[in-house]
Amino acid sequence: MTVSLPTTFCGIDLAHPIVNGSGTFDAIAARRVFGDALIERFPFAAFVSKTVTVEAREGNPPPRLWELPAGLMNSIGLPNRGLDGYLAHDLPEHARLPVPLVVNVMGFSRAEVARLVAALGAREEVAALELNVSCPNVETGLVMGADPDETAALLADVRPLTAKPLIVKLTPNASDPPAVAQAAQDAGADAVSLVNTLRGMALDPQTGAPWLGGGTGGVSGPAVRAVALAQVAAVAERVTIPIVGMGGVASGRDARDLLRAGATLVGVGTESFRDPAAGSRIAGELEDALRTGV
Ligand code: RRO
């Protein structure tokens, strides 16, 4: 079944509004497992890469996951091949996917983000860039996406470096996400996406020490759905640029709720770990929900 819910996002034509959340769907591994069938029936209308940093990273020590009654907590720690490794190895694979490519980047300083935006924004294979601003700026100690002034300063540096759409991925671990979204818009962002994961913690039942190798982790899945819906609605009240809404989406109705709250696209994340075809299923369910109104 082919879903037809044509959607335009930042000038990019998409078959429907369902995309993956960054870091929740490894298209290269999925292709290895499912073969070319994955290419022919790709579950998402656009593919969002896992976060790329300037330097290669191993990621956090294990354990990296903790299962929750209604979700998942992760502390993956940005393992990736770094910018050069991404360009040489992952980009050619991602460019073979039958949908537009969004590359998610994170830097530990504005200069690092600038380097990533300049290098990746110059590639014709890349349709848009998503800025993961959930990490501290090593120069100021402030989380770039938790403070409106930090976000504005980042955009002021990187906006001139590319004509490609820039999507700012907002963190829910901020006192005023709509103010950050407004700052991003005013400084030239083309879109915002939210929510990233909510900070959480689990203790090892034997030792009482933090279970996750990284100490704390990011909570996702149905547990955060209501929080995501409220934050998307609040951000939609403040900005006019398009919103990619995500957080605990597991059905077409969940996706429709985020569209009703003001999102243009909907990200599916944790549900893809349970069902790798969740993107296609949810897009089909969304089409039914919008047609029948149920
Ligand atoms: O890699 C991670 O641990 C991670 C990242 Br960069 C992120 O943005 N959100 C998340 O839940 N985990």
Short mmCIF file of C-alpha atoms in Angstrom, two decimals, residues 36-138:
data_model
loop_
_atom_site.label_atom_id
_atom_site.label_comp_id
_atom_site.label_asym_id
_atom_site.label_seq_id
_atom_site.Cartn_x
_atom_site.Cartn_y
_atom_site.Cartn_z
CA ASP A 36 16.77 -3.88 -1.26
CA ALA A 37 13.20 -4.38 -0.03
CA LEU A 38 14.04 -1.63 2.45
CA ILE A 39 14.94 0.72 -0.39
CA GLU A 40 11.78 -0.07 -2.32
CA ARG A 41 9.51 0.33 0.71
CA PHE A 42 11.40 2.82 2.83
CA PRO A 43 9.37 3.47 6.01
CA PHE A 44 9.93 7.22 6.17
CA ALA A 45 9.27 10.18 3.85
CA ALA A 46 12.73 11.60 4.64
CA PHE A 47 15.69 10.05 6.44
CA VAL A 48 17.32 11.82 9.41
CA SER A 49 20.85 10.62 10.20
CA LYS A 50 22.24 9.93 13.66
CA THR A 51 24.18 12.85 15.04
CA VAL A 52 27.53 13.55 13.35
CA THR A 53 30.30 15.28 15.33
CA VAL A 54 33.58 16.73 14.03
CA GLU A 55 35.73 14.04 15.65
CA ALA A 56 34.96 10.30 15.66
CA ARG A 57 33.54 9.09 18.99
CA GLU A 58 33.27 5.71 20.70
CA GLY A 59 30.16 6.66 22.65
CA ASN A 60 29.40 6.00 26.31
CA PRO A 61 30.44 2.88 28.21
CA PRO A 62 27.72 0.23 28.60
CA PRO A 63 25.06 -0.26 29.77
CA ARG A 64 23.51 2.19 27.33
CA LEU A 65 19.83 1.29 27.66
CA TRP A 66 17.29 0.88 30.45
CA GLU A 67 13.75 -0.26 29.72
CA LEU A 68 10.92 1.66 31.35
CA PRO A 69 7.31 0.60 31.92
CA ALA A 70 6.26 2.85 29.01
CA GLY A 71 9.43 3.60 27.13
CA LEU A 72 13.17 3.50 27.02
CA MET A 73 16.06 5.42 28.50
CA ASN A 74 19.29 5.75 26.51
CA SER A 75 22.77 6.99 27.14
CA ILE A 76 24.43 6.25 23.83
CA GLY A 77 26.86 9.15 23.88
CA LEU A 78 27.12 10.06 20.20
CA PRO A 79 29.15 7.19 18.76
CA ASN A 80 29.91 8.09 15.14
CA ARG A 81 32.71 8.11 12.58
CA GLY A 82 33.18 11.88 12.76
CA LEU A 83 32.79 14.31 9.87
CA ASP A 84 35.43 12.79 7.58
CA GLY A 85 34.18 9.27 8.27
CA TYR A 86 30.59 10.33 7.64
CA LEU A 87 31.48 11.92 4.32
CA ALA A 88 33.53 8.93 3.19
CA HIS A 89 31.44 6.05 4.48
CA ASP A 90 27.89 6.92 5.54
CA LEU A 91 26.93 9.73 3.16
CA PRO A 92 27.24 7.61 -0.01
CA GLU A 93 24.98 4.98 1.61
CA HIS A 94 22.46 7.53 2.85
CA ALA A 95 22.42 9.19 -0.58
CA ARG A 96 21.19 5.89 -2.10
CA LEU A 97 17.99 5.99 -0.05
CA PRO A 98 14.89 6.90 -2.07
CA VAL A 99 13.97 9.85 0.17
CA PRO A 100 15.51 13.25 1.00
CA LEU A 101 18.39 13.17 3.49
CA VAL A 102 18.55 15.32 6.63
CA VAL A 103 21.91 15.20 8.42
CA ASN A 104 21.85 15.81 12.17
CA VAL A 105 24.98 17.49 13.58
CA MET A 106 26.29 18.45 17.00
CA GLY A 107 29.33 20.47 18.04
CA PHE A 108 30.92 21.21 21.38
CA SER A 109 31.51 24.82 20.35
CA ARG A 110 29.97 27.16 17.80
CA ALA A 111 33.10 26.78 15.65
CA GLU A 112 32.57 23.01 15.54
CA VAL A 113 28.94 23.38 14.52
CA ALA A 114 30.03 25.88 11.86
CA ARG A 115 32.52 23.40 10.45
CA LEU A 116 29.87 20.70 10.23
CA VAL A 117 27.28 23.01 8.65
CA ALA A 118 29.74 24.35 6.06
CA ALA A 119 31.00 20.89 5.05
CA LEU A 120 27.66 19.07 4.97
CA GLY A 121 25.64 22.00 3.66
CA ALA A 122 27.88 22.07 0.59
CA ARG A 123 26.93 18.49 -0.37
CA GLU A 124 24.20 18.11 -2.96
CA GLU A 125 23.14 14.79 -1.40
CA VAL A 126 22.02 16.66 1.73
CA ALA A 127 18.52 18.19 1.61
CA ALA A 128 18.60 19.83 5.06
CA LEU A 129 20.59 19.97 8.29
CA GLU A 130 19.28 19.39 11.79
CA LEU A 131 21.24 21.06 14.61
CA ASN A 132 21.29 18.96 17.77
CA VAL A 133 21.67 21.66 20.40
CA SER A 134 21.22 19.41 23.45
CA CYS A 135 24.87 19.55 24.47
CA PRO A 136 26.86 22.07 26.50
CA ASN A 137 29.00 24.64 24.74
CA VAL A 138 32.44 23.92 26.23
#
